[in-house]
mmCIF file of C-alpha atoms and ligand atoms in Angstrom:
data_model
loop_
_atom_site.group_PDB
_atom_site.id
_atom_site.type_symbol
_atom_site.label_atom_id
_atom_site.label_comp_id
_atom_site.label_asym_id
_atom_site.label_seq_id
_atom_site.Cartn_x
_atom_site.Cartn_y
_atom_site.Cartn_z
ATOM 1 C CA MET A 14 -40.686 14.308 10.236
ATOM 2 C CA GLY A 15 -40.792 17.273 7.692
ATOM 3 C CA VAL A 16 -42.502 20.551 8.505
ATOM 4 C CA TYR A 17 -45.791 19.592 7.214
ATOM 5 C CA ALA A 18 -45.877 16.460 9.121
ATOM 6 C CA ASP A 19 -45.068 18.089 12.353
ATOM 7 C CA LEU A 20 -47.908 20.200 11.655
ATOM 8 C CA GLY A 21 -50.085 16.995 11.054
ATOM 9 C CA LEU A 22 -50.358 17.684 7.359
ATOM 10 C CA THR A 23 -49.881 15.814 4.124
ATOM 11 C CA PRO A 24 -48.427 17.817 1.180
ATOM 12 C CA VAL A 25 -51.481 17.632 -1.544
ATOM 13 C CA ILE A 26 -50.563 16.956 -5.486
ATOM 14 C CA ASN A 27 -51.321 20.530 -6.702
ATOM 15 C CA ALA A 28 -52.395 19.999 -10.310
ATOM 16 C CA ALA A 29 -54.346 23.506 -10.045
ATOM 17 C CA VAL A 30 -51.607 25.631 -9.787
ATOM 18 C CA THR A 31 -51.513 28.952 -9.529
ATOM 19 C CA SER A 32 -53.949 28.813 -7.152
ATOM 20 C CA THR A 33 -53.376 30.415 -3.953
ATOM 21 C CA ARG A 34 -55.382 28.332 -1.950
ATOM 22 C CA VAL A 35 -53.460 25.296 -2.734
ATOM 23 C CA GLY A 36 -50.369 27.114 -2.089
ATOM 24 C CA GLY A 37 -49.543 28.200 -5.846
ATOM 25 C CA PRO A 38 -46.814 27.027 -7.725
ATOM 26 C CA LEU A 39 -43.831 25.545 -6.362
ATOM 27 C CA MET A 40 -41.091 28.364 -6.290
ATOM 28 C CA HIS A 41 -38.276 28.694 -8.553
ATOM 29 C CA PRO A 42 -35.332 26.709 -6.714
ATOM 30 C CA ALA A 43 -32.975 30.144 -7.404
ATOM 31 C CA ALA A 44 -35.698 31.902 -5.476
ATOM 32 C CA VAL A 45 -35.892 29.545 -2.646
ATOM 33 C CA ALA A 46 -31.876 29.797 -2.049
ATOM 34 C CA ALA A 47 -32.148 33.535 -2.396
ATOM 35 C CA MET A 48 -34.891 33.530 0.166
ATOM 36 C CA ALA A 49 -32.660 31.496 2.646
ATOM 37 C CA GLU A 50 -29.463 33.644 1.957
ATOM 38 C CA ALA A 51 -31.462 37.351 2.250
ATOM 39 C CA ALA A 52 -32.666 36.037 5.602
ATOM 40 C CA ARG A 53 -29.433 35.939 7.353
ATOM 41 C CA SER A 54 -29.120 39.765 7.333
ATOM 42 C CA CYS A 55 -30.959 43.050 7.171
ATOM 43 C CA VAL A 56 -31.297 45.860 4.808
ATOM 44 C CA PRO A 57 -33.511 48.794 4.977
ATOM 45 C CA LEU A 58 -36.870 48.255 3.382
ATOM 46 C CA ASP A 59 -36.873 51.605 1.249
ATOM 47 C CA GLN A 60 -33.480 51.063 -0.129
ATOM 48 C CA LEU A 61 -34.329 47.405 -1.281
ATOM 49 C CA GLU A 62 -37.487 48.656 -2.848
ATOM 50 C CA GLY A 63 -35.757 51.400 -4.708
ATOM 51 C CA ALA A 64 -33.178 49.140 -6.259
ATOM 52 C CA ALA A 65 -36.173 46.585 -7.024
ATOM 53 C CA SER A 66 -37.778 49.507 -8.745
ATOM 54 C CA ALA A 67 -34.608 49.871 -10.678
ATOM 55 C CA VAL A 68 -34.977 46.016 -11.546
ATOM 56 C CA ILE A 69 -38.631 46.323 -12.649
ATOM 57 C CA SER A 70 -38.104 49.395 -14.727
ATOM 58 C CA GLU A 71 -35.460 47.726 -16.601
ATOM 59 C CA VAL A 72 -37.497 44.626 -17.594
ATOM 60 C CA THR A 73 -40.868 46.363 -17.822
ATOM 61 C CA GLY A 74 -39.918 49.769 -19.460
ATOM 62 C CA ALA A 75 -41.803 51.349 -17.003
ATOM 63 C CA GLU A 76 -40.385 54.378 -15.386
ATOM 64 C CA ALA A 77 -40.394 52.797 -11.607
ATOM 65 C CA GLY A 78 -41.800 49.659 -9.972
ATOM 66 C CA TYR A 79 -42.512 48.173 -6.521
ATOM 67 C CA VAL A 80 -42.613 44.833 -5.014
ATOM 68 C CA THR A 81 -46.008 44.353 -3.513
ATOM 69 C CA ALA A 82 -47.335 41.679 -1.235
ATOM 70 C CA GLY A 83 -49.404 39.715 -4.289
ATOM 71 C CA ALA A 84 -51.162 41.709 -7.468
ATOM 72 C CA ALA A 85 -54.342 42.116 -5.420
ATOM 73 C CA ALA A 86 -52.286 44.193 -2.773
ATOM 74 C CA GLY A 87 -50.824 46.114 -5.976
ATOM 75 C CA LEU A 88 -54.447 47.270 -7.284
ATOM 76 C CA THR A 89 -54.949 48.444 -3.647
ATOM 77 C CA LEU A 90 -52.022 50.429 -3.581
ATOM 78 C CA GLY A 91 -52.173 51.449 -6.985
ATOM 79 C CA ALA A 92 -55.898 52.822 -6.191
ATOM 80 C CA ALA A 93 -54.772 54.287 -3.026
ATOM 81 C CA ALA A 94 -51.507 56.284 -5.195
ATOM 82 C CA CYS A 95 -54.466 57.577 -7.736
ATOM 83 C CA LEU A 96 -57.099 58.558 -4.852
ATOM 84 C CA ALA A 97 -54.223 60.183 -2.719
ATOM 85 C CA GLY A 98 -51.386 61.503 -5.247
ATOM 86 C CA LEU A 99 -48.654 63.034 -3.360
ATOM 87 C CA ASP A 100 -51.381 64.534 -0.670
ATOM 88 C CA LEU A 101 -50.382 63.698 2.482
ATOM 89 C CA ALA A 102 -53.484 64.642 4.375
ATOM 90 C CA LYS A 103 -55.438 62.456 1.839
ATOM 91 C CA MET A 104 -53.046 59.603 2.546
ATOM 92 C CA GLU A 105 -53.496 59.540 6.348
ATOM 93 C CA ARG A 106 -57.293 59.886 5.721
ATOM 94 C CA LEU A 107 -57.861 56.890 3.474
ATOM 95 C CA PRO A 108 -60.007 54.686 3.232
ATOM 96 C CA ASP A 109 -62.159 57.682 3.965
ATOM 97 C CA THR A 110 -62.586 59.445 0.834
ATOM 98 C CA GLU A 111 -65.863 61.343 1.451
ATOM 99 C CA GLY A 112 -65.696 64.560 -0.315
ATOM 100 C CA TRP A 113 -63.042 64.217 -2.685
ATOM 101 C CA PRO A 114 -63.185 62.272 -6.427
ATOM 102 C CA ASN A 115 -62.917 58.698 -5.849
ATOM 103 C CA GLU A 116 -64.267 57.075 -8.545
ATOM 104 C CA ILE A 117 -62.230 54.491 -10.729
ATOM 105 C CA ILE A 118 -64.153 53.283 -13.911
ATOM 106 C CA VAL A 119 -64.551 49.453 -14.537
ATOM 107 C CA CYS A 120 -66.349 47.552 -17.415
ATOM 108 C CA ARG A 121 -69.219 45.590 -16.293
ATOM 109 C CA GLU A 122 -68.046 42.537 -18.630
ATOM 110 C CA GLN A 123 -64.504 42.741 -16.788
ATOM 111 C CA ARG A 124 -65.676 42.881 -13.075
ATOM 112 C CA ASN A 125 -64.606 39.986 -10.835
ATOM 113 C CA GLY A 126 -63.489 39.303 -7.206
ATOM 114 C CA TYR A 127 -60.299 41.164 -7.494
ATOM 115 C CA ASP A 128 -62.065 44.693 -7.650
ATOM 116 C CA HIS A 129 -62.540 44.185 -3.838
ATOM 117 C CA ALA A 130 -58.557 45.028 -3.952
ATOM 118 C CA LEU A 131 -59.691 48.695 -5.567
ATOM 119 C CA ARG A 132 -62.789 49.219 -3.030
ATOM 120 C CA ALA A 133 -60.420 48.495 -0.017
ATOM 121 C CA ALA A 134 -58.265 51.722 -0.710
ATOM 122 C CA GLY A 135 -61.568 53.766 -0.585
ATOM 123 C CA ALA A 136 -62.632 53.890 -4.514
ATOM 124 C CA ARG A 137 -66.279 53.857 -5.622
ATOM 125 C CA LEU A 138 -66.464 51.579 -8.642
ATOM 126 C CA VAL A 139 -68.548 52.857 -11.576
ATOM 127 C CA GLU A 140 -69.363 50.328 -14.194
ATOM 128 C CA VAL A 141 -69.745 51.123 -17.926
ATOM 129 C CA GLY A 142 -70.940 49.039 -20.713
ATOM 130 C CA MET A 143 -72.983 45.843 -20.623
ATOM 131 C CA ASN A 144 -72.282 41.776 -20.495
ATOM 132 C CA GLU A 145 -74.656 41.156 -23.577
ATOM 133 C CA ARG A 146 -72.506 37.951 -24.964
ATOM 134 C CA VAL A 147 -72.995 35.862 -21.532
ATOM 135 C CA ALA A 148 -76.582 37.070 -21.007
ATOM 136 C CA GLY A 149 -76.893 35.794 -24.553
ATOM 137 C CA ALA A 150 -78.920 39.016 -25.265
ATOM 138 C CA GLY A 151 -76.453 40.683 -27.763
ATOM 139 C CA VAL A 152 -73.429 40.516 -30.048
ATOM 140 C CA ARG A 153 -71.473 43.507 -28.724
ATOM 141 C CA ARG A 154 -68.456 43.904 -25.973
ATOM 142 C CA THR A 155 -67.982 47.020 -23.876
ATOM 143 C CA GLU A 156 -66.654 50.111 -26.483
ATOM 144 C CA THR A 157 -64.016 52.727 -25.749
ATOM 145 C CA TRP A 158 -66.585 55.438 -25.808
ATOM 146 C CA GLU A 159 -68.629 54.070 -23.016
ATOM 147 C CA ILE A 160 -65.397 54.307 -20.678
ATOM 148 C CA GLU A 161 -64.752 58.021 -22.259
ATOM 149 C CA ALA A 162 -68.490 58.838 -21.820
ATOM 150 C CA ALA A 163 -68.180 58.065 -17.994
ATOM 151 C CA ILE A 164 -64.990 60.057 -17.127
ATOM 152 C CA THR A 165 -66.048 63.069 -14.916
ATOM 153 C CA ASP A 166 -64.045 65.400 -12.416
ATOM 154 C CA ARG A 167 -64.891 62.504 -9.814
ATOM 155 C CA THR A 168 -62.812 60.106 -11.900
ATOM 156 C CA VAL A 169 -59.308 59.329 -10.547
ATOM 157 C CA ALA A 170 -58.661 56.088 -12.473
ATOM 158 C CA VAL A 171 -59.736 53.254 -15.034
ATOM 159 C CA ALA A 172 -58.871 49.753 -14.012
ATOM 160 C CA TYR A 173 -58.542 47.116 -16.822
ATOM 161 C CA ALA A 174 -58.500 43.455 -16.472
ATOM 162 C CA ALA A 175 -55.964 42.411 -18.977
ATOM 163 C CA SER A 176 -56.321 38.783 -20.669
ATOM 164 C CA PRO A 177 -55.955 37.706 -24.401
ATOM 165 C CA GLU A 178 -59.943 38.070 -24.694
ATOM 166 C CA SER A 179 -60.222 41.520 -22.843
ATOM 167 C CA GLN A 180 -62.137 44.174 -24.821
ATOM 168 C CA PRO A 181 -62.106 47.156 -25.555
ATOM 169 C CA PRO A 182 -58.653 47.432 -26.828
ATOM 170 C CA LEU A 183 -55.928 48.331 -24.085
ATOM 171 C CA GLU A 184 -54.522 50.526 -26.847
ATOM 172 C CA GLU A 185 -57.542 52.355 -27.180
ATOM 173 C CA VAL A 186 -58.529 52.751 -23.637
ATOM 174 C CA ALA A 187 -55.374 54.200 -22.664
ATOM 175 C CA ALA A 188 -55.567 56.717 -25.629
ATOM 176 C CA ALA A 189 -59.078 57.933 -24.017
ATOM 177 C CA CYS A 190 -57.236 58.025 -20.385
ATOM 178 C CA ARG A 191 -54.523 59.949 -21.844
ATOM 179 C CA ARG A 192 -57.000 62.573 -23.356
ATOM 180 C CA HIS A 193 -58.762 62.839 -20.132
ATOM 181 C CA HIS A 194 -55.534 62.911 -17.894
ATOM 182 C CA VAL A 195 -56.681 59.866 -16.056
ATOM 183 C CA PRO A 196 -54.456 57.111 -14.947
ATOM 184 C CA LEU A 197 -55.037 53.416 -16.160
ATOM 185 C CA ILE A 198 -54.484 50.787 -14.028
ATOM 186 C CA VAL A 199 -54.287 47.168 -15.393
ATOM 187 C CA ASP A 200 -54.907 44.194 -13.712
ATOM 188 C CA ALA A 201 -52.244 41.690 -15.456
ATOM 189 C CA ALA A 202 -51.707 39.244 -12.397
ATOM 190 C CA ALA A 203 -52.286 36.009 -14.586
ATOM 191 C CA GLN A 204 -50.504 37.064 -17.458
ATOM 192 C CA LEU A 205 -46.902 35.709 -17.126
ATOM 193 C CA PRO A 206 -45.751 34.104 -19.392
ATOM 194 C CA PRO A 207 -45.407 35.134 -22.094
ATOM 195 C CA ALA A 208 -42.553 37.055 -21.004
ATOM 196 C CA SER A 209 -43.219 39.506 -23.595
ATOM 197 C CA ASN A 210 -46.088 40.496 -21.368
ATOM 198 C CA LEU A 211 -43.820 42.290 -18.951
ATOM 199 C CA ARG A 212 -43.437 45.015 -21.195
ATOM 200 C CA ARG A 213 -46.955 44.728 -23.564
ATOM 201 C CA PHE A 214 -49.118 46.859 -20.909
ATOM 202 C CA VAL A 215 -46.641 49.409 -20.208
ATOM 203 C CA ASP A 216 -45.846 49.880 -23.991
ATOM 204 C CA ALA A 217 -49.970 50.082 -24.663
ATOM 205 C CA GLY A 218 -49.889 53.138 -22.407
ATOM 206 C CA ALA A 219 -51.081 51.718 -18.592
ATOM 207 C CA ASP A 220 -49.946 53.728 -16.096
ATOM 208 C CA LEU A 221 -49.691 51.027 -13.548
ATOM 209 C CA VAL A 222 -49.541 47.486 -14.089
ATOM 210 C CA ALA A 223 -50.075 44.620 -11.466
ATOM 211 C CA PHE A 224 -48.203 41.214 -11.796
ATOM 212 C CA SER A 225 -48.350 38.344 -9.482
ATOM 213 C CA GLY A 226 -44.770 37.058 -8.386
ATOM 214 C CA GLY A 227 -46.157 33.792 -6.964
ATOM 215 C CA LYS A 228 -48.042 32.521 -10.312
ATOM 216 C CA GLY A 229 -45.979 32.090 -13.364
ATOM 217 C CA LEU A 230 -43.046 33.940 -12.166
ATOM 218 C CA ARG A 231 -42.355 31.063 -9.752
ATOM 219 C CA GLY A 232 -41.649 34.024 -6.849
ATOM 220 C CA PRO A 233 -43.173 33.814 -3.341
ATOM 221 C CA GLN A 234 -46.749 33.286 -3.515
ATOM 222 C CA SER A 235 -47.033 36.354 -1.467
ATOM 223 C CA THR A 236 -45.344 38.935 -3.687
ATOM 224 C CA GLY A 237 -46.404 40.960 -6.637
ATOM 225 C CA ILE A 238 -45.230 43.792 -9.011
ATOM 226 C CA LEU A 239 -46.472 46.944 -9.406
ATOM 227 C CA ALA A 240 -44.782 48.768 -12.595
ATOM 228 C CA GLY A 241 -45.744 52.121 -13.677
ATOM 229 C CA ARG A 242 -45.307 56.065 -13.474
ATOM 230 C CA ARG A 243 -42.541 57.608 -11.124
ATOM 231 C CA ALA A 244 -45.231 59.710 -9.129
ATOM 232 C CA LEU A 245 -47.749 57.003 -8.768
ATOM 233 C CA ILE A 246 -45.087 54.620 -7.396
ATOM 234 C CA MET A 247 -43.583 57.102 -5.274
ATOM 235 C CA SER A 248 -47.268 57.545 -3.919
ATOM 236 C CA VAL A 249 -47.284 53.911 -3.300
ATOM 237 C CA ALA A 250 -43.748 53.776 -1.537
ATOM 238 C CA LEU A 251 -45.490 56.519 0.931
ATOM 239 C CA GLN A 252 -48.301 54.528 1.615
ATOM 240 C CA HIS A 253 -46.555 51.349 2.309
ATOM 241 C CA LEU A 254 -43.347 51.982 3.894
ATOM 242 C CA ASP A 255 -42.778 51.855 7.418
ATOM 243 C CA LEU A 256 -41.880 55.803 8.173
ATOM 244 C CA ASP A 257 -41.641 55.612 11.979
ATOM 245 C CA GLU A 258 -38.522 57.859 12.032
ATOM 246 C CA HIS A 259 -38.051 61.593 11.907
ATOM 247 C CA TRP A 260 -38.195 64.001 9.009
ATOM 248 C CA SER A 261 -34.622 65.261 9.665
ATOM 249 C CA THR A 262 -33.003 61.684 9.456
ATOM 250 C CA TRP A 263 -35.046 60.123 6.836
ATOM 251 C CA ASN A 264 -33.103 59.505 3.848
ATOM 252 C CA PRO A 265 -35.315 57.498 1.343
ATOM 253 C CA PRO A 266 -33.565 56.271 -1.969
ATOM 254 C CA ALA A 267 -33.953 59.475 -4.748
ATOM 255 C CA ASN A 268 -35.186 56.852 -7.417
ATOM 256 C CA LEU A 269 -38.440 55.821 -5.315
ATOM 257 C CA ILE A 270 -39.226 58.769 -3.099
ATOM 258 C CA ASP A 271 -38.526 62.515 -4.205
ATOM 259 C CA ARG A 272 -38.189 64.004 -1.009
ATOM 260 C CA ASP A 273 -37.896 67.472 -2.141
ATOM 261 C CA ARG A 274 -41.354 67.371 -3.642
ATOM 262 C CA LEU A 275 -42.849 66.635 0.173
ATOM 263 C CA PRO A 276 -43.439 69.042 2.619
ATOM 264 C CA GLY A 277 -43.345 66.370 5.262
ATOM 265 C CA PHE A 278 -44.129 62.522 5.312
ATOM 266 C CA PRO A 279 -47.208 60.314 6.292
ATOM 267 C CA ARG A 280 -47.299 57.749 9.091
ATOM 268 C CA HIS A 281 -48.189 54.528 8.372
ATOM 269 C CA GLY A 282 -50.429 54.587 5.457
ATOM 270 C CA ILE A 283 -53.201 52.291 4.189
ATOM 271 C CA GLY A 284 -50.596 49.782 2.631
ATOM 272 C CA ARG A 285 -49.298 48.982 5.847
ATOM 273 C CA GLY A 286 -50.894 45.892 6.447
ATOM 274 C CA PHE A 287 -49.612 44.474 2.996
ATOM 275 C CA LYS A 288 -46.330 44.119 4.364
ATOM 276 C CA VAL A 289 -43.552 42.302 2.015
ATOM 277 C CA ALA A 290 -40.460 41.036 4.044
ATOM 278 C CA ARG A 291 -36.989 41.509 2.797
ATOM 279 C CA GLU A 292 -36.546 38.263 1.704
ATOM 280 C CA GLU A 293 -39.564 37.742 -0.347
ATOM 281 C CA ILE A 294 -38.572 40.761 -2.286
ATOM 282 C CA VAL A 295 -34.877 39.410 -2.996
ATOM 283 C CA ALA A 296 -36.328 35.834 -3.998
ATOM 284 C CA LEU A 297 -39.086 37.713 -6.180
ATOM 285 C CA LEU A 298 -36.260 39.502 -8.088
ATOM 286 C CA VAL A 299 -34.212 36.762 -8.499
ATOM 287 C CA ALA A 300 -37.449 34.675 -9.764
ATOM 288 C CA LEU A 301 -38.065 37.667 -12.380
ATOM 289 C CA ARG A 302 -34.189 37.595 -13.498
ATOM 290 C CA TRP A 303 -34.725 33.839 -14.170
ATOM 291 C CA PHE A 304 -37.926 34.111 -16.106
ATOM 292 C CA VAL A 305 -36.885 37.253 -18.098
ATOM 293 C CA ALA A 306 -33.687 35.134 -19.188
ATOM 294 C CA GLY A 307 -35.820 32.805 -20.589
ATOM 295 C CA ASP A 308 -35.473 29.809 -17.922
ATOM 296 C CA TYR A 309 -39.100 28.828 -18.101
ATOM 297 C CA GLN A 310 -38.994 28.391 -21.878
ATOM 298 C CA ARG A 311 -35.792 26.261 -22.041
ATOM 299 C CA ALA A 312 -36.378 24.168 -19.054
ATOM 300 C CA ASP A 313 -39.940 24.358 -17.733
ATOM 301 C CA ILE A 314 -42.061 24.201 -20.554
ATOM 302 C CA PRO A 315 -40.490 20.808 -21.892
ATOM 303 C CA ARG A 316 -40.641 19.649 -18.697
ATOM 304 C CA TYR A 317 -44.189 20.291 -17.668
ATOM 305 C CA HIS A 318 -45.148 19.075 -21.341
ATOM 306 C CA GLU A 319 -43.555 15.910 -20.494
ATOM 307 C CA HIS A 320 -45.218 15.488 -17.232
ATOM 308 C CA LEU A 321 -48.386 16.093 -18.563
ATOM 309 C CA CYS A 322 -47.871 13.645 -21.825
ATOM 310 C CA ARG A 323 -47.234 11.090 -19.216
ATOM 311 C CA VAL A 324 -50.511 11.868 -17.685
ATOM 312 C CA ALA A 325 -52.131 11.462 -20.685
ATOM 313 C CA ALA A 326 -50.652 8.114 -21.404
ATOM 314 C CA GLY A 327 -51.488 6.916 -18.010
ATOM 315 C CA LEU A 328 -55.104 7.535 -18.538
ATOM 316 C CA ALA A 329 -55.360 6.291 -22.385
ATOM 317 C CA ASP A 330 -56.960 2.872 -21.534
ATOM 318 C CA LEU A 331 -59.846 4.457 -19.495
ATOM 319 C CA GLU A 332 -62.939 4.309 -21.449
ATOM 320 C CA GLY A 333 -65.085 7.510 -21.639
ATOM 321 C CA VAL A 334 -61.961 9.497 -20.544
ATOM 322 C CA GLN A 335 -60.119 11.590 -23.079
ATOM 323 C CA THR A 336 -57.433 13.719 -22.893
ATOM 324 C CA LEU A 337 -56.273 16.891 -24.915
ATOM 325 C CA LEU A 338 -52.951 18.782 -24.307
ATOM 326 C CA ARG A 339 -53.149 22.378 -24.675
ATOM 327 C CA GLY A 340 -50.201 24.425 -25.331
ATOM 328 C CA SER A 341 -47.239 23.013 -27.697
ATOM 329 C CA LEU A 342 -43.685 22.974 -27.229
ATOM 330 C CA ASP A 343 -42.786 26.159 -29.232
ATOM 331 C CA GLU A 344 -45.803 27.818 -27.712
ATOM 332 C CA ASP A 345 -44.851 30.797 -25.237
ATOM 333 C CA ARG A 346 -47.278 29.431 -22.702
ATOM 334 C CA PHE A 347 -47.251 26.701 -19.677
ATOM 335 C CA PRO A 348 -49.331 23.385 -21.216
ATOM 336 C CA THR A 349 -52.245 22.213 -19.562
ATOM 337 C CA LEU A 350 -53.991 18.875 -19.920
ATOM 338 C CA GLU A 351 -57.701 18.694 -20.134
ATOM 339 C CA VAL A 352 -59.081 15.602 -19.145
ATOM 340 C CA GLN A 353 -62.703 15.422 -20.487
ATOM 341 C CA VAL A 354 -65.007 12.923 -18.360
ATOM 342 C CA ALA A 355 -68.454 11.468 -19.144
ATOM 343 C CA SER A 356 -70.644 14.367 -17.582
ATOM 344 C CA ARG A 357 -70.727 17.728 -16.244
ATOM 345 C CA GLN A 358 -71.784 15.706 -12.836
ATOM 346 C CA SER A 359 -69.217 13.272 -12.811
ATOM 347 C CA ALA A 360 -66.513 16.290 -13.538
ATOM 348 C CA PHE A 361 -67.399 17.580 -9.894
ATOM 349 C CA GLU A 362 -67.627 13.988 -8.338
ATOM 350 C CA VAL A 363 -64.384 13.184 -9.677
ATOM 351 C CA THR A 364 -62.998 16.533 -8.483
ATOM 352 C CA ARG A 365 -64.408 16.097 -5.216
ATOM 353 C CA ARG A 366 -63.122 12.397 -4.983
ATOM 354 C CA LEU A 367 -59.563 13.846 -5.738
ATOM 355 C CA LYS A 368 -59.642 16.228 -3.251
ATOM 356 C CA MET A 369 -60.528 13.684 -0.271
ATOM 357 C CA SER A 370 -58.053 11.104 -1.570
ATOM 358 C CA ASN A 371 -54.979 10.528 0.394
ATOM 359 C CA PRO A 372 -52.685 12.224 -0.933
ATOM 360 C CA ALA A 373 -55.353 14.854 -1.661
ATOM 361 C CA VAL A 374 -55.273 15.822 -5.712
ATOM 362 C CA TYR A 375 -56.301 19.558 -6.289
ATOM 363 C CA VAL A 376 -57.105 20.111 -9.997
ATOM 364 C CA ASN A 377 -58.018 23.260 -11.910
ATOM 365 C CA GLU A 378 -61.801 23.641 -11.477
ATOM 366 C CA SER A 379 -62.508 26.153 -14.305
ATOM 367 C CA GLY A 380 -63.974 23.572 -16.448
ATOM 368 C CA LEU A 381 -66.266 21.486 -14.589
ATOM 369 C CA TYR A 382 -69.178 22.993 -16.123
ATOM 370 C CA ASP A 383 -67.875 21.481 -19.343
ATOM 371 C CA GLY A 384 -67.157 17.926 -17.903
ATOM 372 C CA VAL A 385 -63.372 19.052 -17.954
ATOM 373 C CA LEU A 386 -60.344 18.753 -15.175
ATOM 374 C CA VAL A 387 -57.711 21.148 -16.018
ATOM 375 C CA LEU A 388 -54.222 19.912 -14.850
ATOM 376 C CA HIS A 389 -51.183 22.004 -14.705
ATOM 377 C CA ALA A 390 -47.866 20.762 -14.352
ATOM 378 C CA LEU A 391 -46.187 23.644 -12.358
ATOM 379 C CA SER A 392 -45.992 21.977 -8.989
ATOM 380 C CA LEU A 393 -45.118 18.239 -10.420
ATOM 381 C CA ASP A 394 -42.083 16.256 -10.504
ATOM 382 C CA ASP A 395 -41.503 12.939 -11.532
ATOM 383 C CA SER A 396 -42.777 11.341 -8.182
ATOM 384 C CA THR A 397 -45.622 13.679 -8.149
ATOM 385 C CA THR A 398 -46.584 12.908 -11.498
ATOM 386 C CA ASP A 399 -46.734 9.063 -10.680
ATOM 387 C CA THR A 400 -48.830 9.591 -7.812
ATOM 388 C CA LEU A 401 -51.109 11.974 -9.765
ATOM 389 C CA ILE A 402 -51.799 9.048 -12.461
ATOM 390 C CA LYS A 403 -52.608 6.704 -9.850
ATOM 391 C CA GLN A 404 -54.906 8.932 -7.875
ATOM 392 C CA LEU A 405 -56.527 10.074 -11.365
ATOM 393 C CA ARG A 406 -57.255 6.538 -12.465
ATOM 394 C CA ALA A 407 -58.582 5.675 -9.047
ATOM 395 C CA ALA A 408 -60.928 8.621 -8.807
ATOM 396 C CA LEU A 409 -61.907 8.084 -12.444
ATOM 397 C CA THR A 410 -62.900 4.428 -12.345
ATOM 398 C CA ASP A 411 -64.587 4.314 -8.944
HETATM 399 C C1 PLP B 521 -54.321 35.970 -9.091
HETATM 400 C C2 PLP B 521 -54.890 37.155 -9.435
HETATM 401 C C3 PLP B 521 -55.290 38.400 -8.756
HETATM 402 C C4 PLP B 521 -54.181 38.467 -7.367
HETATM 403 O O1 PLP B 521 -53.071 38.258 -7.386
HETATM 404 P P1 PLP B 521 -52.022 37.887 -6.158
HETATM 405 O O2 PLP B 521 -50.910 37.957 -6.486
HETATM 406 O O3 PLP B 521 -52.507 36.253 -5.693
HETATM 407 O O4 PLP B 521 -52.496 38.869 -5.275
HETATM 408 C C5 PLP B 521 -55.495 39.555 -9.068
HETATM 409 N N1 PLP B 521 -56.243 39.413 -10.201
HETATM 410 C C6 PLP B 521 -56.549 38.536 -11.297
HETATM 411 C C7 PLP B 521 -57.061 38.573 -12.701
HETATM 412 C C8 PLP B 521 -55.707 37.283 -10.701
HETATM 413 O O5 PLP B 521 -55.825 36.296 -11.661
#
């Protein structure tokens, strides 16, 4: 019996990736091994985060970095840093921000479920722009002047959700933020690969950038990276670390926390619930190293390609089913396979059948309105690919 079987569970075929609800992608084997090794001894978490900061700086070009409990926790901690700065009394009061500047500006068209993470710190979101293209009522996207016009003395940050399609251009937004001395928080959770994006948002002028550790990086699902300005990362550390010690004995790593700048230190802050374990931090840093070294380009993309080509070939004879492979071998992205079925209705029905089959199959549901099942290969191997083909054929022909 395996650990899941002991709990009465059967592992699923996860072609949905990088979805948290299906467990995310399989961790990089080097990260799994690092996790087991790190679990066998203890290190102080502040020193480990100090070491992580150095690694994150090196690979992102940011002044400092921090390993967070996922990108969403990174957004909450980043917002907390922008709200409280190095003001200890404010740190102790969060998420209560009544009476001080607490507004984060967001583009209406970029709003998404993760802005809850910003509000959780005590921020109030101020929307700018319209969503005319989706509404079918206009031709323009949000423009930088709209963000700039909303900046007031109540503004603590501008938040920006990064994707290849995001507007207004990040460089322009960053320049506007700089003119007004307001930090820019970028949610780049799902923007890896390409590895070049590790630097891109920092280079464009972002003050804090949040990445998921458990998506394309293939670190532990519960990890993330926050990269950015040293003072903001110091505030993050102060609001995250367990500081249940005495001022006279407290000796934090100097690259993370500048003790001389503080009149004292706070008790458990708003980030205390977003704990990251030492073995998770180590595993993420190992996964990050492999990623930056190009392992995903050399080893993973060709393997994922092969699995998806095999799935496409396995469905080729089915009537009314068409497949389209997105992402070629020389593109710096993970490939996906789109399976087009007869109608929107049948896309929903096939997805439902797959989830109820045994073993269950989870596909990405982003294309269902267009009658498309999107398949990812990050959690597939030879054997699960065979099972996936079998289950897809059954669900598509039932
Ligand atoms: C996945 C995702 C997050 C959350 O990341 P976690 O690492 O799961 O916390 C935040 N924002 C966006 C846009 C995402 O895709």
